[in-house]
């Protein structure tokens, strides 16, 4: 497995040890099986975005906790050089542009959705908001029972504590930034 699998596994083990949780405890909290969690911790399995969302939601930590970057006074990010998480057989690529920042309670991802790909996100904890900025293509965002269609240079803000999904129903790739703001503790 690659560097990202080991890093995710190390971070999972770190949070589990800090909170003095067993793999059984984490499995119950997240809905991810104990064998899968063990494989992730050992770097033997590269989890999907949905699996990481389940883990982060169950443990009440930001997704980017698993992709933490070094802090600096300023940071220029080349998206292609950030860690990539794939889903839907590679049809969804997420890049952790700015990992969770506890001062701002925010994280930023850049996503690429291939043509005719849908990505479903689990509800986040109460008070979490998402800001979507479409940089290319057309994106349908489903928030509960509502549907919003966004095109290049359009943006959307919504409460993320309900089931939501992103759908690229076009014949070309769709790209967008996903900024996630977490309520203060």
PDB file of N, CA, C and O in Angstrom, residues 12 32-42 45-47 51 55:
ATOM      1  N   UNK A  12      -5.481   6.993  12.504  1.00  0.00           N
ATOM      2  CA  UNK A  12      -6.580   6.266  13.139  1.00  0.00           C
ATOM      3  C   UNK A  12      -6.114   5.652  14.456  1.00  0.00           C
ATOM      4  O   UNK A  12      -6.785   5.774  15.485  1.00  0.00           O
ATOM      5  N   UNK A  32     -18.069   0.837  10.697  1.00  0.00           N
ATOM      6  CA  UNK A  32     -17.036   0.201   9.865  1.00  0.00           C
ATOM      7  C   UNK A  32     -16.577  -1.042  10.617  1.00  0.00           C
ATOM      8  O   UNK A  32     -16.324  -0.986  11.824  1.00  0.00           O
ATOM      9  N   UNK A  33     -16.462  -2.164   9.926  1.00  0.00           N
ATOM     10  CA  UNK A  33     -16.146  -3.427  10.594  1.00  0.00           C
ATOM     11  C   UNK A  33     -14.771  -3.407  11.263  1.00  0.00           C
ATOM     12  O   UNK A  33     -13.851  -2.723  10.801  1.00  0.00           O
ATOM     13  N   UNK A  34     -14.646  -4.184  12.324  1.00  0.00           N
ATOM     14  CA  UNK A  34     -13.388  -4.299  13.056  1.00  0.00           C
ATOM     15  C   UNK A  34     -12.255  -4.790  12.144  1.00  0.00           C
ATOM     16  O   UNK A  34     -11.158  -4.221  12.172  1.00  0.00           O
ATOM     17  N   UNK A  35     -12.493  -5.838  11.305  1.00  0.00           N
ATOM     18  CA  UNK A  35     -11.409  -6.272  10.410  1.00  0.00           C
ATOM     19  C   UNK A  35     -10.955  -5.163   9.458  1.00  0.00           C
ATOM     20  O   UNK A  35      -9.758  -4.995   9.226  1.00  0.00           O
ATOM     21  N   UNK A  36     -11.918  -4.376   8.925  1.00  0.00           N
ATOM     22  CA  UNK A  36     -11.550  -3.290   8.012  1.00  0.00           C
ATOM     23  C   UNK A  36     -10.740  -2.232   8.748  1.00  0.00           C
ATOM     24  O   UNK A  36      -9.729  -1.738   8.241  1.00  0.00           O
ATOM     25  N   UNK A  37     -11.161  -1.878   9.967  1.00  0.00           N
ATOM     26  CA  UNK A  37     -10.417  -0.891  10.759  1.00  0.00           C
ATOM     27  C   UNK A  37      -8.990  -1.378  11.028  1.00  0.00           C
ATOM     28  O   UNK A  37      -8.040  -0.603  10.944  1.00  0.00           O
ATOM     29  N   UNK A  38      -8.846  -2.662  11.353  1.00  0.00           N
ATOM     30  CA  UNK A  38      -7.516  -3.231  11.578  1.00  0.00           C
ATOM     31  C   UNK A  38      -6.648  -3.158  10.338  1.00  0.00           C
ATOM     32  O   UNK A  38      -5.465  -2.814  10.409  1.00  0.00           O
ATOM     33  N   UNK A  39      -7.231  -3.465   9.178  1.00  0.00           N
ATOM     34  CA  UNK A  39      -6.489  -3.381   7.915  1.00  0.00           C
ATOM     35  C   UNK A  39      -6.062  -1.947   7.626  1.00  0.00           C
ATOM     36  O   UNK A  39      -4.951  -1.702   7.156  1.00  0.00           O
ATOM     37  N   UNK A  40      -6.949  -1.000   7.918  1.00  0.00           N
ATOM     38  CA  UNK A  40      -6.614   0.415   7.698  1.00  0.00           C
ATOM     39  C   UNK A  40      -5.463   0.824   8.610  1.00  0.00           C
ATOM     40  O   UNK A  40      -4.504   1.451   8.163  1.00  0.00           O
ATOM     41  N   UNK A  41      -5.547   0.448   9.885  1.00  0.00           N
ATOM     42  CA  UNK A  41      -4.482   0.804  10.832  1.00  0.00           C
ATOM     43  C   UNK A  41      -3.134   0.230  10.415  1.00  0.00           C
ATOM     44  O   UNK A  41      -2.109   0.872  10.588  1.00  0.00           O
ATOM     45  N   UNK A  42      -3.133  -0.972   9.868  1.00  0.00           N
ATOM     46  CA  UNK A  42      -1.873  -1.610   9.460  1.00  0.00           C
ATOM     47  C   UNK A  42      -1.413  -1.151   8.078  1.00  0.00           C
ATOM     48  O   UNK A  42      -0.350  -1.571   7.614  1.00  0.00           O
ATOM     49  N   UNK A  45      -5.080  -1.676   3.803  1.00  0.00           N
ATOM     50  CA  UNK A  45      -6.258  -1.331   3.021  1.00  0.00           C
ATOM     51  C   UNK A  45      -6.334   0.179   2.891  1.00  0.00           C
ATOM     52  O   UNK A  45      -6.102   0.910   3.847  1.00  0.00           O
ATOM     53  N   UNK A  46      -6.642   0.624   1.687  1.00  0.00           N
ATOM     54  CA  UNK A  46      -6.809   2.053   1.441  1.00  0.00           C
ATOM     55  C   UNK A  46      -8.311   2.348   1.459  1.00  0.00           C
ATOM     56  O   UNK A  46      -9.040   1.931   0.569  1.00  0.00           O
ATOM     57  N   UNK A  47      -8.799   3.036   2.496  1.00  0.00           N
ATOM     58  CA  UNK A  47     -10.239   3.248   2.638  1.00  0.00           C
ATOM     59  C   UNK A  47     -10.795   4.197   1.590  1.00  0.00           C
ATOM     60  O   UNK A  47     -10.094   5.081   1.101  1.00  0.00           O
ATOM     61  N   UNK A  51     -15.896   5.459   3.566  1.00  0.00           N
ATOM     62  CA  UNK A  51     -15.402   4.806   4.778  1.00  0.00           C
ATOM     63  C   UNK A  51     -14.739   5.826   5.698  1.00  0.00           C
ATOM     64  O   UNK A  51     -14.982   5.841   6.908  1.00  0.00           O
ATOM     65  N   UNK A  55     -15.840   6.985   9.499  1.00  0.00           N
ATOM     66  CA  UNK A  55     -14.910   6.993  10.627  1.00  0.00           C
ATOM     67  C   UNK A  55     -14.848   8.387  11.248  1.00  0.00           C
ATOM     68  O   UNK A  55     -14.963   8.536  12.466  1.00  0.00           O
TER      69      UNK A  55
END
